[in-house]
Amino acid sequence: MSLAFDDYGRPYIILREQGSKKRMKGLEAYKSNILAAKAIANTLSSSLGPKGMDKMLVSADGDVSVTNDGATIVEKMEIQHPTAKLLVELSQSQDAEIGDGTTGVVVLAGKLLEQALTLLDKGIHPLKISDGFDRACDVAIKHLDQIAEEIDIQQNDHEALIQAACTALGSKVVSKRKRELGKIAVTAVLDVADLTRKDVNLDLIKIQTKTGGSVEDTRLISGILIDKDMSHPQMKKEVTDAKICLLTCPFEPPKPKTKHNINISNAEDYKKLYQQEQQYFVDMVKLVKNSGANIALCQWGFDDEANHLLLQNELPAVRWVSGTDVELIAMATGARIIPRFQEITPQKLGKAGSIREVQFGTSNERMLVIENCQCTKAVTILIRGGSQMIVDEAKRSIHDAICVIRNLIKDNRIVYGGGSAELACALQVLQYADEVSSVEQYAVRSFADALEGIPNCLADNCGLNPITSVAQAKSRQLAEKNPRIGIDCMELGTSDMKEQKIYETLSSKKQQIQLATQVVKMILKIDDVIAPDDY
Amino acid sequence: MDIVGNVLPQVLKDEATEDKGEMARLQSFVGAIAVADLVKTTLGPKGMDKILKPTGPGQEMTHITVTNDGATILKSMYVENPAAKILIEISKTQDEEVGDGTTTVAVLAGELLREGEKLIQKRIHPQQVIAGWRIARDVALKRLRDISTENDIESQEFHNDLLKIARTTLSSKLITTDRDYFADLCVKAVLRLKGSSNLDYIQIIKIPGGTIRDSYLDDGFILKKQITIGCKRRIENAKILVANTAMDYDKIKIYGTKVKVNSMDKVAEIEAAEKEKMKHKVDKILQYQPTVFVNRQLIYNYPEQLLADSGITVIEHADFEGMERVAAATGAEILSTFDAPERKDQILGFCELIEEIMIGEEKMVKFSGCKKNEACTIVLRGSSIHILDEVDRSIHDVLCVLITTVKNRRVVWGGGNSEMQMAAACDEEAKRVQGKQALAIEAYARALRQLPTIICDNGGYDSAELVQNFKVELEKGNLSYGLNMNDGSIGDMKELGVKECMRVKEQALLAASEAAELIMRVDDIVKCAPRKRERA
């Protein structure tokens, strides 16, 4: 803590409770911030690429999760340092916007900060550095647009989409079955995609997990799977040509919201009330039955008597269906969500080919499958696996793959992976650096170095010699004027990423570079950190 | 850090820790192997049991459990190590999915990691090890599927298969001496389900007293309830009404209702009305003309008396599962309203005889000659509740395996045969694979061979010699050979009749490989600060 003293040696108090606050200024603050952010990037860097490793995270309650997904790792790490938290947000915004490349973005930011540190040591002002990064970033983005290629997603049975999904899944624990899972993800997205509007509503893809079996048993159900069973054990377990009545009101006597009291003062009223009560259930079930429905799905509970009446009327029913499921079913079957029994009409019923109960394992767990829905616009991916950790990780991985496919449907331009796009940008930025006549030149050059850090890191994780392999790729890119040369991570014998079919979306790459640059600029602008001492 | 003199700022929360690289890997290996070692002595027919003692005040000496079941042991352990938790998790999943092989799966994963650790020490990259394991797993799985055989579900051979599988499963349990008896019992129970896989319909009643041999599968169905006093104790050709309805006083379900009266007369009136309402309900029930009335909920003495007066036998407070079983056995519908007496033929269940019986000290109701007969009851006897609990777990395992077999139908030879064959397949594959992966494939084969080795060790036999001889027999083409744990030799499993369910082996192989891979891929363990427990 640097303090100013007056003539008598007393310190000037400027901040409240100054003595108990910790303050870092100037270069010290820059370096501390950068080091903290770099620590996070270092942790993540070993997860990058097809041979990246996983992280095991133990939560405060002792729950274990194992993951390779950057956003999940940083989210569960309980990071406390304020600047390191910026990187957490960085990863999360990449996740929210693109859904994939969450590790890459943090690693890139880390590399940029590393470069900034050396520049600071050279005595270059942080703002100059951030200016230089900014200009370099523009150049890189422009170059990405140039080297991007449009692909035909329809061609060859959507082969390109499957390959892109495989690229996203390649680094995960499920990579053994990446082709199968990639296909599942592609089919799922295409089933719900609106190709004319180039839009995909991801809410229509439900991902349900269930332990047991192995990852290979993961399948796509062209319908909806809900983790519920029929409300009465003796109801029919299968309904074909289902006409679904989707209710959000309980099969119970009404509970008006206004406070009220019914006072019964004589036996006559008592009897009347009893009859009325019985009538409620009969009426409810009748209303549902009369509409022509042959199955009722309800968001709320059933009274025992109502439950039995449903059985008696051969009306299978499901209770406590979750709100999201209700919406999903409504979208898929074309059912209207009915909030009051009086409003049931035949037009509001949804239609599905079949609804049946399926059973898993020995523990008597059952789920309901709704198939052949009228508007087949919802699908479920049922993930299986040997343990909870595996299915959780598989779920995250498939989510990433789905996001990649969605992005490709929105914008079918791709760049090639394996670090080739970064290398190409680095070369372009380097060329540009020579044109800059001011101090920023150094920063621009450093930006190029940072971009090279990604292929470097990839090569390192794959057990290749990072310096030689990057140098080789770089010289080949220059000599052959081929921006598709990258790191041969899988040792397939070719460095041309087009041949290896490693596709990444342009939008994801662009977003990565832009977001990373932004965060680095922000960190570089902080020159004073004031925090409570015990922080 | 690369900057000298600059201390790395604290990034994580206080008390949170991060271990990287070798440290992280070492931690997970140690944890996983420790768990596997813990349960491996229970493996095989000569495996030993464990005593589990609960912690917590006042519980030290009560509720101890003696068991041989891997899932039960692992579930009740509190472990700190995250890798160990993964092993426990797969064991649990195995239990839910197939019900047996819960020890095998944990031990196999542990052995895989033990081999993996050796490879890592040889400076082979974990991803290379995983790549090898994946090849090995596929090869092993293919071999497992190839060697399995299938019999038609109706055939006598299939029935024999089931018996053999049940015997094999039981041989590692407490009741191994009576395994023929129990195998027969379990197979009969499962066949009663007629292909349904709902284990709830097999009820297990445990009553201390007698010997294990006194256990039996009842040809009828037993409800662990009493017939209400004042009713007939024996009913022939019973028509049963199964209900789930309030028979105490019918509380008014409309919200916010209060009874307010201003004089004693009115109270009497209301009381009369209440009685009237109950009587009305009883009258409605009587329209169905049942001879037995089973209700899930309590029955107060007034309706009880009314029913008894009409000569109806009343059983009250049957729990939910019990009720479902009664319904399944007698073909009754579970009623909550009573307004459709015209459908009574569909609604009422039927059985030839209902009587109250005594098992040990307890009175129960037995339904025999039921209409649908899909539910059944196994009565277990034994000298102490601990034995009964363990027998219960063993029977549960067997039932699960049998149901899985009925669903899947594929069987393999037991006695370590399938593991050795899979290992042989891996070894053959390793010869054809180029690169470092081959080492991992060999390691996989070694891990698989550890299972028969451990079984031998647990029996006190010379495992090294036996397993080698076993290998030679397989090489000679005696593909049905396996370990004969009765006399510590290698024998033909065909003659010994040792069979196992393929699905159990398959699931164990898949789950163990996945878990080992998961743990192997980890190079960084981040532990969050444990949540502070607020002391009340």
mmCIF file with all atom_site columns, N, CA and C in Angstrom, chain A residues 386-405:
data_model
loop_
_atom_site.group_PDB
_atom_site.id
_atom_site.type_symbol
_atom_site.label_atom_id
_atom_site.label_alt_id
_atom_site.label_comp_id
_atom_site.label_asym_id
_atom_site.label_entity_id
_atom_site.label_seq_id
_atom_site.pdbx_PDB_ins_code
_atom_site.Cartn_x
_atom_site.Cartn_y
_atom_site.Cartn_z
_atom_site.occupancy
_atom_site.B_iso_or_equiv
_atom_site.pdbx_formal_charge
_atom_site.auth_seq_id
_atom_site.auth_comp_id
_atom_site.auth_asym_id
_atom_site.auth_atom_id
_atom_site.pdbx_PDB_model_num
ATOM 1  N N  . GLY A 1 386 ? -22.201 -45.605 -18.940 1.00 0.00 ? 386 GLY A N  1
ATOM 2  C CA . GLY A 1 386 ? -21.920 -46.439 -17.782 1.00 0.00 ? 386 GLY A CA 1
ATOM 3  C C  . GLY A 1 386 ? -22.047 -45.747 -16.446 1.00 0.00 ? 386 GLY A C  1
ATOM 4  N N  . SER A 1 387 ? -21.952 -44.430 -16.417 1.00 0.00 ? 387 SER A N  1
ATOM 5  C CA . SER A 1 387 ? -22.093 -43.767 -15.132 1.00 0.00 ? 387 SER A CA 1
ATOM 6  C C  . SER A 1 387 ? -22.623 -42.365 -15.337 1.00 0.00 ? 387 SER A C  1
ATOM 7  N N  . GLN A 1 388 ? -23.044 -41.771 -14.236 1.00 0.00 ? 388 GLN A N  1
ATOM 8  C CA . GLN A 1 388 ? -23.614 -40.437 -14.304 1.00 0.00 ? 388 GLN A CA 1
ATOM 9  C C  . GLN A 1 388 ? -22.649 -39.450 -14.940 1.00 0.00 ? 388 GLN A C  1
ATOM 10 N N  . MET A 1 389 ? -21.351 -39.578 -14.593 1.00 0.00 ? 389 MET A N  1
ATOM 11 C CA . MET A 1 389 ? -20.377 -38.617 -15.117 1.00 0.00 ? 389 MET A CA 1
ATOM 12 C C  . MET A 1 389 ? -20.282 -38.712 -16.634 1.00 0.00 ? 389 MET A C  1
ATOM 13 N N  . ILE A 1 390 ? -20.327 -39.959 -17.142 1.00 0.00 ? 390 ILE A N  1
ATOM 14 C CA . ILE A 1 390 ? -20.220 -40.140 -18.595 1.00 0.00 ? 390 ILE A CA 1
ATOM 15 C C  . ILE A 1 390 ? -21.421 -39.528 -19.300 1.00 0.00 ? 390 ILE A C  1
ATOM 16 N N  . VAL A 1 391 ? -22.618 -39.813 -18.802 1.00 0.00 ? 391 VAL A N  1
ATOM 17 C CA . VAL A 1 391 ? -23.775 -39.298 -19.520 1.00 0.00 ? 391 VAL A CA 1
ATOM 18 C C  . VAL A 1 391 ? -23.829 -37.773 -19.431 1.00 0.00 ? 391 VAL A C  1
ATOM 19 N N  . ASP A 1 392 ? -23.393 -37.222 -18.310 1.00 0.00 ? 392 ASP A N  1
ATOM 20 C CA . ASP A 1 392 ? -23.376 -35.761 -18.205 1.00 0.00 ? 392 ASP A CA 1
ATOM 21 C C  . ASP A 1 392 ? -22.427 -35.157 -19.228 1.00 0.00 ? 392 ASP A C  1
ATOM 22 N N  . GLU A 1 393 ? -21.261 -35.755 -19.339 1.00 0.00 ? 393 GLU A N  1
ATOM 23 C CA . GLU A 1 393 ? -20.272 -35.236 -20.278 1.00 0.00 ? 393 GLU A CA 1
ATOM 24 C C  . GLU A 1 393 ? -20.752 -35.439 -21.712 1.00 0.00 ? 393 GLU A C  1
ATOM 25 N N  . ALA A 1 394 ? -21.381 -36.581 -21.959 1.00 0.00 ? 394 ALA A N  1
ATOM 26 C CA . ALA A 1 394 ? -21.904 -36.836 -23.301 1.00 0.00 ? 394 ALA A CA 1
ATOM 27 C C  . ALA A 1 394 ? -22.971 -35.803 -23.650 1.00 0.00 ? 394 ALA A C  1
ATOM 28 N N  . LYS A 1 395 ? -23.759 -35.444 -22.662 1.00 0.00 ? 395 LYS A N  1
ATOM 29 C CA . LYS A 1 395 ? -24.800 -34.451 -22.897 1.00 0.00 ? 395 LYS A CA 1
ATOM 30 C C  . LYS A 1 395 ? -24.190 -33.114 -23.295 1.00 0.00 ? 395 LYS A C  1
ATOM 31 N N  . ARG A 1 396 ? -23.151 -32.715 -22.564 1.00 0.00 ? 396 ARG A N  1
ATOM 32 C CA . ARG A 1 396 ? -22.486 -31.452 -22.905 1.00 0.00 ? 396 ARG A CA 1
ATOM 33 C C  . ARG A 1 396 ? -21.886 -31.523 -24.300 1.00 0.00 ? 396 ARG A C  1
ATOM 34 N N  . SER A 1 397 ? -21.280 -32.675 -24.622 1.00 0.00 ? 397 SER A N  1
ATOM 35 C CA . SER A 1 397 ? -20.628 -32.816 -25.920 1.00 0.00 ? 397 SER A CA 1
ATOM 36 C C  . SER A 1 397 ? -21.646 -32.725 -27.046 1.00 0.00 ? 397 SER A C  1
ATOM 37 N N  . ILE A 1 398 ? -22.772 -33.422 -26.869 1.00 0.00 ? 398 ILE A N  1
ATOM 38 C CA . ILE A 1 398 ? -23.786 -33.411 -27.920 1.00 0.00 ? 398 ILE A CA 1
ATOM 39 C C  . ILE A 1 398 ? -24.366 -32.016 -28.064 1.00 0.00 ? 398 ILE A C  1
ATOM 40 N N  . HIS A 1 399 ? -24.494 -31.334 -26.943 1.00 0.00 ? 399 HIS A N  1
ATOM 41 C CA . HIS A 1 399 ? -24.977 -29.957 -27.017 1.00 0.00 ? 399 HIS A CA 1
ATOM 42 C C  . HIS A 1 399 ? -24.036 -29.115 -27.876 1.00 0.00 ? 399 HIS A C  1
ATOM 43 N N  . ASP A 1 400 ? -22.737 -29.290 -27.681 1.00 0.00 ? 400 ASP A N  1
ATOM 44 C CA . ASP A 1 400 ? -21.760 -28.561 -28.494 1.00 0.00 ? 400 ASP A CA 1
ATOM 45 C C  . ASP A 1 400 ? -21.945 -28.882 -29.972 1.00 0.00 ? 400 ASP A C  1
ATOM 46 N N  . ALA A 1 401 ? -22.068 -30.176 -30.259 1.00 0.00 ? 401 ALA A N  1
ATOM 47 C CA . ALA A 1 401 ? -22.199 -30.594 -31.657 1.00 0.00 ? 401 ALA A CA 1
ATOM 48 C C  . ALA A 1 401 ? -23.448 -29.990 -32.279 1.00 0.00 ? 401 ALA A C  1
ATOM 49 N N  . ILE A 1 402 ? -24.534 -30.002 -31.518 1.00 0.00 ? 402 ILE A N  1
ATOM 50 C CA . ILE A 1 402 ? -25.791 -29.458 -32.026 1.00 0.00 ? 402 ILE A CA 1
ATOM 51 C C  . ILE A 1 402 ? -25.638 -27.975 -32.336 1.00 0.00 ? 402 ILE A C  1
ATOM 52 N N  . CYS A 1 403 ? -24.921 -27.268 -31.447 1.00 0.00 ? 403 CYS A N  1
ATOM 53 C CA . CYS A 1 403 ? -24.714 -25.838 -31.673 1.00 0.00 ? 403 CYS A CA 1
ATOM 54 C C  . CYS A 1 403 ? -23.930 -25.604 -32.957 1.00 0.00 ? 403 CYS A C  1
ATOM 55 N N  . VAL A 1 404 ? -22.904 -26.421 -33.184 1.00 0.00 ? 404 VAL A N  1
ATOM 56 C CA . VAL A 1 404 ? -22.095 -26.261 -34.387 1.00 0.00 ? 404 VAL A CA 1
ATOM 57 C C  . VAL A 1 404 ? -22.968 -26.432 -35.620 1.00 0.00 ? 404 VAL A C  1
ATOM 58 N N  . ILE A 1 405 ? -23.804 -27.462 -35.607 1.00 0.00 ? 405 ILE A N  1
ATOM 59 C CA . ILE A 1 405 ? -24.646 -27.728 -36.779 1.00 0.00 ? 405 ILE A CA 1
ATOM 60 C C  . ILE A 1 405 ? -25.625 -26.578 -36.990 1.00 0.00 ? 405 ILE A C  1
#
